[in-house]
Amino acid sequence: MSLVIIIFGSVILVSIGGVFAMLYRGIDRKLVAHMQGRVGPPIVQPFRDVQKLLMKESIIPDGAVSWLFRAAPFVCLITSALLLLYIPLFGQKALLGEFGDALLIVYLLILPSLAYAAGGFASSSPYATVGAQREMVVLMSYEFPLAVAIVSLGWRIGHATTANPFMFSTIAEYPIWSLVGPLGIVGSLILVFTLLVVTSGKGAKVPFDVAEAETEIAGGTLVEYSGRNLCLFYLADIIKAFAMSSLVVALFIPYNLSPLVGIGTPVLAGIVDGLFFLVKVFAVMFISISVIRTAMARFKISQVSWVYIMAMTFISIVGLILIVVDLIV
Amino acid sequence: MMLEETKKATYTIPVGPIHPALKEPIRLALTVDGEEIVDVDIFVGHVHRGIEWLGMNRNNPIQSIYVSERICGICNICHPFAFVMAVEHATGITPPPRAEYIRTIIAEMERIHSHLLWAGVAAHEIGFDTIFYLTWRVREEIMDLIEYVTGNRVTKAMFQIGGVRRDITEEQFPRIRQSLDYYKSLFDQLKRVFLDDKTIQMRTKNVGILKKEDALKLLTVGPSGRASGVPKDVRQNQPYAAYADLDIKVTTPDILTGTVVGDVYDRIIVRLLEVKQAIEIIEQCLEKMPPGPILAQPKTALLLKTLTKAEGEGIGRAEAPRGEVVHYVRLEAGQSTLATWKVRAPTYVNLMSAPTILKGMQIADVPIAFASLDPCLSCTNRIVVTDRATGQKSVTDYEELHRLSVEKTRKLQR
């Protein structure tokens, strides 16, 4: 693939992905507002937020490590945007799909969180320091259930084909649901549930928003950020949530609508698949982010760790065992 | 092998004077070790307004009723209530029985609105914004009722020395009963939401424990003290207004759970039960309300004349939604203002238990544990505390200020 295609493709993909991610954030806020009995902001509010933040002054605190404080938002946004290049979006193949697989995504997902923590530690504010510590703890907590979910999926698909089972093209070719029996389907559903809970944590939303926890540590890692720097974190957060939901879709719902309804024209099929993709991502986001954050109180950091390290890990391993048993039986 | 003694690094997190968890300014200096709180220091004095000074230097006692209403936006019934009782105590004016019943009804309406407001804030503190919005939506009904009865949502201006300023007539009873029925029908749902929700239990059970011994030692009053099992309630212990005629029992959490833990969860239970109790009290008042005048002296000019001539001191105690509020006044003959006015709001004593509650908790527990005392800081601030750059805290008194001014002048003269 030529460098030109990669550069232009990335720019276009990130822009389109970003626009839809922001739109989805707007929809999420509106839906949550309605569930809470409020009117809520207009759906285009995230665009206005970005516009306003870009106009605002970026203040760097006196005690901050200036270069790290400035670099962290860029690193966070770039690594979040990078996710969009490796995850298949809109029913199409991922732009850099042949260079990376689902395991790469697991590692890439760590980077934005690290940037958050680095920015927090660099702010020299006690709130940000506490926030950064919490961010690291949360990161370490949800890594294991996430890894279990993705590896179990790859392991099962690896038994059906000799191709790299973690490649998204392979996953799309051999959807888990058509490989396994009833037990395996239950196991896979459990893995989907695990991933949905992890998505909520990755998106740093209630009940897992301990790193930002407005009423406790006043915004945590982001407390000292303002203006353009805050805008970058804001965008990164939005894109990360969209990418994470797309990952769940790519792993567990890799179906396209066009072959089913029999649309032959490539352009028309692309549009139909793109829209279907948006519906799937919406469903994932609605369950994992909107509903969970409406229905729960914020956990304490010890409770977040317990939920992920003990409860979710246990649940995901049960899912794995069910899939293994299904294969043996 | 010798192990060197290592000292764990602790650092200080300032919560306030401005902080999202606080609705009013106060500063909690938390010394934390990781996420655990090892020490707490409290600094007040950010909203000092000199209200007592106004009552002693500028306003006549009737004007002071309205100032006392503005001590706090939420307790704007219990402060004038205690104030007029203090003045009545000092002057010997007796309010007519009907006025006593109206005062009781208004005070209980305030309790319902205040406890619901608190419940919403508490939910927000633990990040449960859905409950926050829904609770405050439910609270609108009592606000509408208060507006219907008194003509105002917030500062109700109902109190007068020797009675009340507005009557509650028979025609208004159905509307009041309708609101009470609304809350009675909602009560089970509120109880289910606040007491059975898993995440609320996770955040409130065994958090911010105040043992009964500590509560007694620190003189904790109101629902915070009752949640620790201290059966203290002015309405029962020293009945005032119409409370003596009514059937009132102290609310402690063991009514519902059988045990007293003294944690945030117990404070939720007490406040929820008190909402129910308030509804019952209003219903009893509506039934028993005697006919008659609502003011001992309807002519304000005459009343003012009596007050100017009056001499003596009096104390008024009322059970505010947050606990016992005490007003002390002294009147001197020929003086149009109060000679002395001293307010002791419940938060003033309840703040003392905050360090005990917070020590050993996690940072995440601070907002909910502190909010569970339902601190009302505007009520509390009546002294100026200066925090020096040297880290020393001292109350700057007249002599000290005088000495500093002399020093400064000498320095300038040189």
XYZ file of C-alpha atoms in Angstrom:
743
model
C 0.000 0.000 0.000
C 1.473 3.290 -0.956
C 2.283 5.921 1.613
C -0.022 8.436 -0.061
C -3.053 6.199 0.342
C -2.191 5.559 3.968
C -1.813 9.262 4.759
C -4.918 10.454 2.922
C -6.915 7.419 3.981
C -6.013 7.990 7.610
C -7.004 11.648 7.487
C -10.355 10.866 5.868
C -11.056 7.892 8.128
C -10.200 9.720 11.326
C -12.296 12.726 10.289
C -15.354 10.636 9.421
C -14.887 8.424 12.471
C -14.427 11.494 14.656
C -17.571 13.176 13.352
C -19.688 10.091 13.999
C -18.050 9.573 17.399
C -18.997 13.120 18.390
C -22.507 12.675 17.046
C -22.805 9.504 19.102
C -21.613 11.324 22.190
C -24.333 13.890 21.579
C -26.944 11.164 21.220
C -25.646 9.449 24.354
C -25.962 12.654 26.366
C -29.447 13.300 25.041
C -30.624 9.761 25.807
C -29.148 9.807 29.301
C -30.803 13.175 29.914
C -34.180 11.767 28.891
C -33.699 8.730 31.107
C -32.939 11.080 33.998
C -35.999 13.201 33.339
C -34.104 16.117 31.843
C -34.275 17.808 28.463
C -30.528 17.550 27.891
C -28.227 19.334 25.464
C -28.828 19.348 21.710
C -27.234 16.446 19.814
C -24.656 18.758 18.222
C -23.427 19.877 21.656
C -20.056 18.021 21.435
C -19.237 19.987 18.260
C -20.032 23.230 20.055
C -17.969 22.132 23.052
C -14.986 21.520 20.791
C -15.493 24.826 19.025
C -15.623 26.670 22.322
C -12.683 24.849 23.879
C -10.545 25.657 20.846
C -11.211 29.352 21.383
C -10.263 29.223 25.065
C -6.876 29.899 26.543
C -4.722 26.898 27.485
C -3.375 27.495 30.953
C -0.296 25.620 32.110
C 0.117 25.588 35.899
C 3.342 26.947 37.352
C 4.412 23.723 39.009
C 3.628 21.508 36.022
C 6.178 19.605 33.958
C 5.489 21.767 30.962
C 6.550 19.542 28.061
C 4.830 16.456 29.421
C 1.737 18.465 30.304
C 1.535 19.685 26.700
C 2.505 16.389 25.073
C 0.042 14.169 26.966
C -3.129 15.420 25.187
C -1.509 14.980 21.765
C -0.326 11.475 22.566
C -3.765 10.647 23.915
C -5.593 11.873 20.834
C -3.140 10.359 18.357
C -3.191 6.934 19.969
C -6.982 7.017 20.204
C -7.219 7.989 16.536
C -4.778 5.214 15.671
C -7.345 2.723 16.930
C -9.679 3.814 14.143
C -7.104 2.764 11.544
C -6.795 -0.794 12.810
C -10.431 -1.562 13.659
C -12.782 -2.259 10.751
C -15.295 0.582 10.518
C -18.482 1.063 8.501
C -18.536 -2.539 7.329
C -15.299 -2.082 5.398
C -11.860 -3.570 5.999
C -9.636 -1.625 8.376
C -7.238 0.720 6.593
C -4.198 -0.830 8.248
C -5.968 -4.124 8.922
C -3.277 -6.213 7.302
C -0.603 -4.735 9.577
C -2.242 -5.358 12.909
C -4.714 -7.635 14.637
C -6.959 -7.686 17.688
C -3.998 -8.269 20.002
C -2.388 -5.073 18.760
C -5.607 -3.261 19.660
C -5.368 -4.559 23.227
C -1.958 -2.940 23.509
C -2.956 0.238 21.669
C -5.864 0.680 24.074
C -3.392 1.070 26.936
C -1.697 4.111 25.409
C -4.476 6.729 25.798
C -4.875 5.756 29.446
C -1.126 6.102 29.964
C -1.281 9.542 28.360
C -4.099 10.479 30.733
C -2.050 9.362 33.712
C 1.089 11.111 32.449
C -0.842 14.331 31.965
C -2.271 13.968 35.455
C 1.094 13.386 37.084
C 2.571 16.285 35.116
C -0.103 18.708 36.379
C 1.392 18.878 39.893
C -2.089 19.124 41.389
C -2.991 16.795 44.260
C -6.356 16.068 42.631
C -4.671 15.199 39.333
C -2.143 13.018 41.134
C -4.889 11.046 42.837
C -6.721 10.864 39.504
C -3.619 9.587 37.719
C -3.017 6.944 40.375
C -6.597 5.800 40.011
C -6.316 5.764 36.209
C -3.353 3.403 36.479
C -5.173 1.119 38.914
C -8.257 0.994 36.690
C -6.067 0.305 33.658
C -4.393 -2.625 35.374
C -7.754 -3.900 36.593
C -9.654 -4.220 33.327
C -6.698 -5.484 31.300
C -7.144 -9.082 32.373
C -10.837 -9.619 31.575
C -10.288 -7.791 28.279
C -7.387 -10.082 27.384
C -9.316 -13.191 28.431
C -12.275 -12.207 26.255
C -10.203 -11.522 23.133
C -7.851 -14.482 23.535
C -10.715 -16.945 24.109
C -12.351 -15.733 20.926
C -9.123 -16.057 18.962
C -8.387 -19.457 20.442
C -11.755 -20.829 19.353
C -11.494 -19.373 15.858
C -7.954 -20.772 15.623
C -9.453 -24.259 15.810
C -11.533 -23.602 12.708
C -8.883 -22.183 10.406
C -5.149 -22.067 9.887
C -5.128 -18.301 9.225
C -4.121 -15.890 12.020
C -7.262 -16.070 14.184
C -6.757 -12.587 15.605
C -6.917 -10.846 12.232
C -10.206 -9.008 11.892
C -10.637 -10.468 8.398
C -10.458 -13.984 9.865
C -12.849 -13.074 12.656
C -15.278 -11.684 10.081
C -14.914 -14.800 7.956
C -15.532 -17.195 10.848
C -18.007 -15.510 13.196
C -17.884 -17.158 16.598
C -21.634 -17.782 16.645
C -21.502 -20.106 13.625
C -18.581 -22.131 15.044
C -19.911 -23.099 18.476
C -22.748 -25.151 19.869
C -25.284 -24.084 22.528
C -22.739 -24.142 25.382
C -20.314 -22.084 23.343
C -23.030 -19.575 22.545
C -23.659 -19.078 26.267
C -19.903 -18.745 26.753
C -19.649 -16.209 23.956
C -22.536 -14.211 25.375
C -20.663 -14.082 28.671
C -17.606 -12.787 26.829
C -19.736 -10.121 25.131
C -20.998 -9.078 28.547
C -17.407 -8.857 29.813
C -16.426 -6.692 26.876
C -19.423 -4.410 27.400
C -18.439 -3.832 31.026
C -14.837 -3.224 29.987
C -16.083 -0.733 27.382
C -17.815 1.199 30.136
C -14.535 1.313 32.054
C -12.509 2.253 28.973
C -14.911 5.073 28.306
C -14.352 6.290 31.893
C -18.043 6.627 32.602
C -20.053 6.135 35.802
C -19.659 3.749 37.663
C -16.042 3.480 36.531
C -15.180 7.181 36.212
C -13.090 7.149 39.385
C -10.136 8.823 37.642
C -12.238 11.892 36.926
C -14.815 11.661 39.763
C -16.112 15.208 39.708
C -17.541 15.283 43.231
C -14.485 13.640 44.786
C -11.383 14.940 43.068
C -12.848 17.719 40.933
C -12.131 16.155 37.537
C -8.984 14.263 38.584
C -6.498 13.911 35.765
C -8.143 16.714 33.800
C -8.444 19.217 36.653
C -5.648 21.506 35.436
C -6.369 21.184 31.726
C -8.114 23.926 29.832
C -8.621 25.262 26.332
C -7.001 23.423 23.448
C -5.313 20.822 25.637
C -8.607 19.911 27.278
C -10.214 19.821 23.831
C -7.711 17.190 22.706
C -8.488 15.028 25.729
C -12.191 15.549 25.126
C -11.873 14.401 21.527
C -9.653 11.490 22.516
C -12.236 10.355 25.055
C -15.019 10.503 22.464
C -12.994 8.659 19.818
C -11.827 6.047 22.311
C -15.402 5.230 23.305
C -16.403 4.936 19.639
C -13.372 2.767 18.820
C -13.992 0.501 21.783
C -17.612 -0.019 20.726
C -16.461 -0.686 17.150
C -14.062 -3.276 18.533
C -16.914 -5.130 20.236
C -18.839 -4.981 16.954
C -15.832 -6.218 14.938
C -15.205 -9.103 17.321
C -18.707 -10.350 17.997
C -21.072 -8.887 15.410
C -18.891 -8.906 12.267
C -21.903 -9.392 9.985
C -22.765 -7.236 7.031
C -26.279 -6.591 5.853
C -25.671 -6.366 2.092
C -24.970 -10.095 1.408
C -28.096 -11.000 3.386
C -30.478 -8.737 1.507
C -28.650 -9.341 -1.754
C -27.482 -5.917 -2.834
C -24.900 -6.301 -5.550
C -23.871 -2.740 -6.394
C -20.659 -1.937 -4.480
C -21.653 1.677 -3.726
C -25.130 0.805 -2.506
C -23.792 -2.158 -0.519
C -21.215 0.121 1.086
C -23.893 2.572 2.166
C -26.130 -0.177 3.555
C -23.233 -1.798 5.419
C -22.073 1.552 6.760
C -25.518 2.335 8.128
C -25.836 -1.161 9.583
C -22.454 -0.696 11.265
C -23.688 2.534 12.833
C -26.745 0.733 14.178
C -24.573 -2.009 15.689
C -22.200 0.502 17.302
C -25.180 2.424 18.620
C -26.556 -0.714 20.259
C -23.218 -1.460 21.923
C -22.729 2.110 23.100
C -26.277 2.406 24.354
C -25.947 -0.686 26.545
C -22.347 -0.324 27.677
C -22.242 3.434 28.233
C -25.650 5.107 28.356
C -27.666 2.534 30.306
C -24.937 1.547 32.743
C -24.112 5.130 33.598
C -27.746 6.005 34.155
C -28.433 3.069 36.401
C -25.508 3.088 38.804
C -23.616 5.087 41.405
C -19.876 5.612 41.109
C -17.765 2.841 42.630
C -14.847 3.429 44.911
C -11.447 2.623 43.446
C -11.200 -0.546 45.550
C -14.631 -1.612 44.307
C -13.677 -0.933 40.660
C -10.633 -3.149 41.093
C -12.704 -5.837 42.730
C -15.326 -5.735 39.975
C -12.726 -6.150 37.235
C -10.012 -8.274 38.819
C -12.284 -10.637 40.732
C -15.811 -10.554 39.350
C -15.294 -9.832 35.649
C -12.208 -12.034 35.386
C -14.099 -14.890 37.000
C -17.067 -14.358 34.688
C -14.883 -14.195 31.574
C -13.045 -17.362 32.597
C -16.394 -19.095 33.009
C -17.121 -17.982 29.447
C -13.778 -19.395 28.296
C -14.399 -22.707 30.051
C -17.840 -22.998 28.456
C -16.284 -22.470 25.014
C -13.572 -25.073 25.745
C -16.124 -27.593 27.027
C -18.240 -26.933 23.951
C -15.259 -27.772 21.699
C -14.383 -30.962 23.564
C -17.954 -32.226 23.757
C 19.059 -8.241 59.249
C 18.338 -4.693 60.194
C 15.422 -3.059 58.546
C 15.479 0.664 58.250
C 12.365 2.271 59.496
C 10.560 3.652 56.505
C 8.101 6.456 56.824
C 5.190 6.412 54.472
C 4.868 9.599 52.499
C 1.615 11.371 53.184
C 0.352 14.419 51.400
C -2.396 16.917 51.890
C -5.420 17.243 49.683
C -7.409 20.410 50.174
C -11.140 19.950 49.819
C -12.603 23.424 49.570
C -13.209 26.297 50.095
C -14.310 25.777 46.482
C -14.877 22.146 45.529
C -17.545 20.373 43.485
C -18.448 18.186 46.455
C -19.249 21.181 48.620
C -22.272 23.318 48.083
C -20.992 25.942 50.467
C -17.475 27.067 51.310
C -15.529 25.236 53.990
C -12.010 23.899 53.881
C -11.168 20.332 54.832
C -7.445 19.702 54.853
C -7.142 15.956 54.331
C -3.849 14.261 55.035
C -3.908 11.160 52.893
C -1.760 8.099 52.508
C -2.543 6.707 49.064
C -6.331 6.686 49.146
C -6.701 6.456 52.901
C -7.341 9.491 55.071
C -5.108 9.678 58.115
C -5.943 13.132 59.390
C -8.543 15.844 58.889
C -8.494 19.484 59.830
C -11.427 21.820 59.341
C -11.304 25.525 58.625
C -14.456 27.586 58.676
C -14.970 31.298 58.259
C -15.501 31.704 54.534
C -19.102 32.922 54.644
C -19.133 35.144 57.676
C -21.792 37.822 57.171
C -22.212 39.506 60.519
C -25.920 38.737 60.810
C -26.036 38.949 64.599
C -24.397 42.378 64.391
C -27.277 43.569 62.214
C -29.776 42.411 64.808
C -27.889 44.169 67.589
C -27.080 47.425 65.802
C -29.311 48.141 62.841
C -32.622 46.283 62.893
C -35.515 46.230 65.309
C -36.608 42.762 66.472
C -39.347 42.464 63.851
C -36.914 43.246 61.060
C -34.549 40.715 62.592
C -37.095 37.971 61.911
C -36.515 38.499 58.212
C -32.754 38.617 58.646
C -32.893 35.394 60.633
C -34.815 33.820 57.753
C -31.879 34.651 55.534
C -29.288 32.987 57.760
C -29.811 29.928 55.630
C -31.741 29.323 52.449
C -32.841 25.843 53.443
C -33.521 26.282 57.174
C -35.513 29.453 56.646
C -38.287 28.266 58.922
C -36.380 26.887 61.871
C -34.231 29.997 62.345
C -37.116 32.503 62.562
C -39.004 29.841 64.546
C -36.296 29.678 67.207
C -35.847 33.446 67.038
C -39.484 34.340 67.666
C -39.644 31.732 70.436
C -36.626 33.387 72.078
C -38.201 36.848 71.862
C -41.528 35.478 73.116
C -39.679 33.837 75.985
C -37.984 37.129 76.845
C -41.118 39.270 76.615
C -43.772 36.857 77.805
C -45.903 37.193 74.677
C -47.880 33.976 74.102
C -48.871 33.059 70.554
C -52.472 31.822 70.096
C -52.914 28.016 69.747
C -53.878 28.188 66.079
C -50.607 29.954 65.305
C -48.695 27.202 67.098
C -50.288 24.617 64.818
C -49.563 26.633 61.684
C -45.926 27.013 62.773
C -45.674 23.260 63.271
C -47.151 22.522 59.838
C -44.740 24.898 58.101
C -41.761 23.528 60.039
C -42.632 19.959 59.025
C -43.065 21.002 55.389
C -39.562 22.423 55.584
C -38.313 19.129 56.957
C -39.776 17.206 54.012
C -38.238 19.557 51.464
C -34.890 19.683 53.247
C -34.544 15.914 53.586
C -35.483 15.343 49.943
C -32.986 18.003 48.909
C -30.358 16.247 50.983
C -31.202 12.875 49.461
C -30.666 14.304 45.985
C -27.365 15.895 46.931
C -26.206 12.670 48.566
C -26.991 10.729 45.389
C -25.036 13.266 43.359
C -22.057 12.948 45.700
C -21.779 9.241 44.971
C -22.139 9.870 41.238
C -25.721 8.631 40.974
C -27.094 11.571 39.025
C -30.242 9.762 37.893
C -31.476 9.503 41.483
C -30.438 13.105 42.048
C -32.638 14.383 39.233
C -35.571 12.164 40.086
C -35.473 13.046 43.798
C -35.420 16.731 43.065
C -38.279 16.303 40.668
C -40.277 14.641 43.456
C -39.260 17.523 45.739
C -40.998 20.008 43.442
C -44.371 18.879 44.819
C -43.558 20.045 48.358
C -42.075 23.269 46.978
C -45.340 23.906 45.131
C -47.251 23.176 48.318
C -45.077 25.554 50.316
C -45.658 28.220 47.692
C -49.398 27.539 47.821
C -49.540 27.856 51.598
C -47.056 30.664 52.221
C -46.880 32.462 48.890
C -43.177 31.777 48.441
C -40.969 28.868 47.537
C -37.956 29.774 49.624
C -38.131 32.633 52.119
C -41.624 32.162 53.424
C -41.979 35.161 55.772
C -44.577 33.332 57.872
C -43.360 34.207 61.331
C -44.253 37.113 63.529
C -43.500 37.624 67.202
C -46.611 36.293 68.896
C -48.019 34.311 66.001
C -47.866 33.831 62.262
C -48.584 36.214 59.415
C -50.738 33.980 57.220
C -53.552 31.629 58.122
C -54.068 28.147 56.740
C -57.793 27.959 56.017
C -60.168 24.999 55.667
C -60.327 25.534 51.888
C -56.596 24.882 51.650
C -56.750 21.526 53.443
C -57.659 19.388 50.386
C -54.678 20.729 48.417
C -52.350 20.027 51.352
C -53.765 16.520 51.803
C -53.343 15.882 48.089
C -49.599 16.597 48.326
C -49.244 14.474 51.439
C -51.008 11.593 49.702
C -48.647 12.003 46.759
C -45.675 11.528 49.072
C -47.301 8.659 50.914
C -47.864 6.866 47.622
C -44.255 7.520 46.625
C -42.716 6.580 49.941
C -42.287 2.872 49.234
C -40.672 3.667 45.923
C -38.260 6.132 47.534
C -37.424 3.566 50.174
C -36.744 0.945 47.524
C -34.544 3.278 45.485
C -32.449 4.490 48.400
C -32.278 1.453 50.643
C -32.364 -1.521 48.260
C -30.152 -0.293 45.431
C -26.968 -2.360 45.297
C -24.606 0.448 44.310
C -25.982 2.834 46.926
C -25.465 0.140 49.545
C -21.901 -0.403 48.304
C -21.138 3.276 48.739
C -22.930 3.961 52.021
C -22.822 0.847 54.209
C -20.009 0.949 56.783
C -18.924 4.334 55.466
C -18.441 7.297 57.776
C -19.281 5.456 60.978
C -20.009 7.560 64.052
C -20.397 5.387 67.128
C -22.925 6.224 69.812
C -20.200 7.042 72.374
C -18.525 9.400 69.915
C -21.828 11.005 68.998
C -22.545 11.637 72.676
C -19.032 12.954 73.304
C -19.111 15.252 70.262
C -22.666 16.428 70.997
C -23.896 15.451 67.551
C -27.469 16.620 67.082
C -30.304 15.981 64.680
C -30.590 13.115 62.201
C -26.814 12.591 62.250
C -26.902 11.940 65.976
C -30.106 9.897 65.825
C -28.526 7.700 63.134
C -25.842 6.868 65.688
C -28.529 5.805 68.120
C -28.687 8.967 70.250
C -32.399 9.481 70.959
C -32.206 13.265 70.914
C -35.002 15.305 69.381
C -36.152 18.678 70.685
C -39.648 17.923 69.444
C -39.872 15.021 71.874
C -37.531 16.054 74.678
C -38.727 19.631 75.106
C -41.865 19.961 73.017
C -42.489 23.421 71.669
C -45.337 24.868 69.565
C -47.931 22.169 68.878
C -45.566 19.224 69.262
C -46.675 18.585 72.839
C -50.193 17.758 71.600
C -48.934 15.355 68.992
C -47.662 11.835 69.079
C -43.944 12.060 68.301
C -41.309 9.382 68.726
C -37.591 9.806 68.108
C -36.555 8.230 64.824
C -33.565 5.914 65.043
C -32.419 3.487 62.325
C -33.165 0.396 64.436
C -36.873 0.984 63.813
C -36.278 -0.344 60.308
C -33.174 -2.509 60.524
C -33.116 -3.604 64.154
C -29.539 -2.446 64.665
C -27.682 0.840 64.858
C -24.447 1.031 62.888
C -24.110 4.790 62.665
C -22.968 4.829 59.038
C -24.168 6.874 56.067
C -26.769 4.224 55.263
C -28.308 4.698 58.703
C -28.439 8.450 58.135
C -30.376 7.829 54.916
C -32.812 5.608 56.837
C -33.356 8.222 59.547
C -34.020 10.998 57.050
C -36.377 8.867 54.991
C -38.333 7.870 58.084
C -38.464 11.488 59.178
C -40.081 12.440 55.885
C -42.800 9.921 56.678
C -43.034 11.202 60.245
C -43.358 14.789 58.985
C -46.264 13.780 56.758
C -48.004 12.166 59.735
C -47.399 15.231 61.909
C -48.914 17.561 59.309
C -51.938 15.277 59.026
C -52.417 15.274 62.800
C -52.084 19.060 62.849
C -54.716 19.463 60.148
C -57.106 17.332 62.170
C -56.512 18.952 65.534
C -56.063 22.572 64.447
C -58.104 24.780 66.812
C -59.977 27.841 65.558
C -59.056 31.330 66.690
C -56.787 34.262 65.918
C -53.317 33.774 64.500
C -51.623 36.742 66.156
C -51.349 37.802 69.779
C -50.903 41.427 68.742
C -52.023 42.150 65.182
C -50.870 45.775 65.219
C -47.171 45.905 64.365
C -46.637 49.404 65.761
C -48.036 48.384 69.138
C -45.967 45.218 69.118
C -42.808 47.213 68.394
C -43.614 49.530 71.271
C -43.985 46.558 73.610
C -40.689 45.131 72.407
C -38.851 48.410 72.908
C -40.145 48.616 76.471
C -39.460 44.969 77.203
C -36.565 43.813 79.292
C -35.250 40.295 79.742
C -33.560 37.392 78.073
C -34.929 34.363 76.311
C -33.937 31.163 74.575
C -35.637 29.524 71.625
C -34.908 25.941 70.642
C -36.276 24.292 67.555
C -35.601 20.992 65.841
C -34.312 22.023 62.428
C -33.996 19.432 59.660
C -30.307 19.282 60.587
C -30.741 19.198 64.355
C -31.262 21.484 67.267
C -31.035 25.205 66.520
C -30.756 27.598 69.453
C -31.364 31.334 69.472
C -30.565 33.446 72.501
C -31.747 37.055 72.760
C -31.549 39.752 75.419
C -33.754 42.817 75.322
C -33.092 46.043 77.160
C -35.732 48.621 77.909
C -35.533 51.673 75.692
C -33.317 49.992 73.115
C -34.999 49.533 69.754
C -32.602 46.766 68.639
C -31.774 43.533 70.393
C -29.188 43.937 73.134
C -27.712 40.513 72.431
C -28.452 37.950 69.770
C -26.667 34.644 69.594
C -27.411 31.921 67.064
C -26.193 28.382 67.386
C -26.939 26.401 64.259
C -26.884 22.578 64.314
C -24.011 22.354 61.854
C -21.817 24.219 64.318
C -21.798 21.220 66.645
C -22.107 18.593 63.945
C -18.908 19.765 62.242
C -16.990 18.534 65.277
C -17.829 14.964 64.343
C -16.548 15.348 60.766
C -12.906 14.406 61.565
C -14.070 11.309 63.468
C -16.265 10.308 60.565
C -13.650 10.871 57.872
C -10.580 9.339 59.508
C -9.673 5.960 58.045
C -12.008 6.394 55.082
C -10.981 6.591 51.443
C -10.882 9.847 49.485
C -13.893 8.597 47.542
C -15.894 8.493 50.791
C -15.265 12.117 51.716
C -18.078 13.755 49.726
C -20.798 11.364 50.845
C -19.557 11.001 54.411
C -19.261 14.741 54.879
C -22.551 15.415 53.108
C -24.240 12.827 55.323
C -23.984 15.321 58.185
C -25.991 17.641 55.936
C -23.691 20.546 56.773
C -25.205 23.972 56.361
C -22.290 26.330 56.516
C -24.023 29.634 56.009
C -25.732 28.913 59.302
C -22.447 28.241 60.987
C -20.056 31.023 60.132
C -20.020 33.662 62.788
C -16.373 34.150 63.685
C -13.486 35.331 61.567
C -10.550 32.972 61.539
C -7.412 34.151 59.844
C -5.056 31.664 58.314
C -1.547 33.022 58.380
C 1.149 32.433 55.804
C 3.209 30.937 58.609
C 0.685 28.136 58.880
C -0.572 29.332 62.241
C -4.246 29.680 62.756
C -5.537 32.260 65.146
C -8.612 34.255 65.850
C -7.686 37.872 65.427
C -9.294 39.828 68.214
C -9.606 43.543 68.835
C -6.382 43.912 70.862
C -4.381 41.998 68.308
C -5.686 44.112 65.439
C -5.001 47.268 67.412
C -1.445 46.140 68.130
C -0.878 45.313 64.454
C -2.204 48.712 63.363
C 0.101 50.483 65.812
C 3.065 48.479 64.545
C 2.223 49.230 60.932
C 1.827 52.945 61.634
C 5.189 53.027 63.424
C 6.794 51.276 60.466
C 5.318 53.811 58.076
C 6.466 56.718 60.239
C 10.062 55.539 60.118
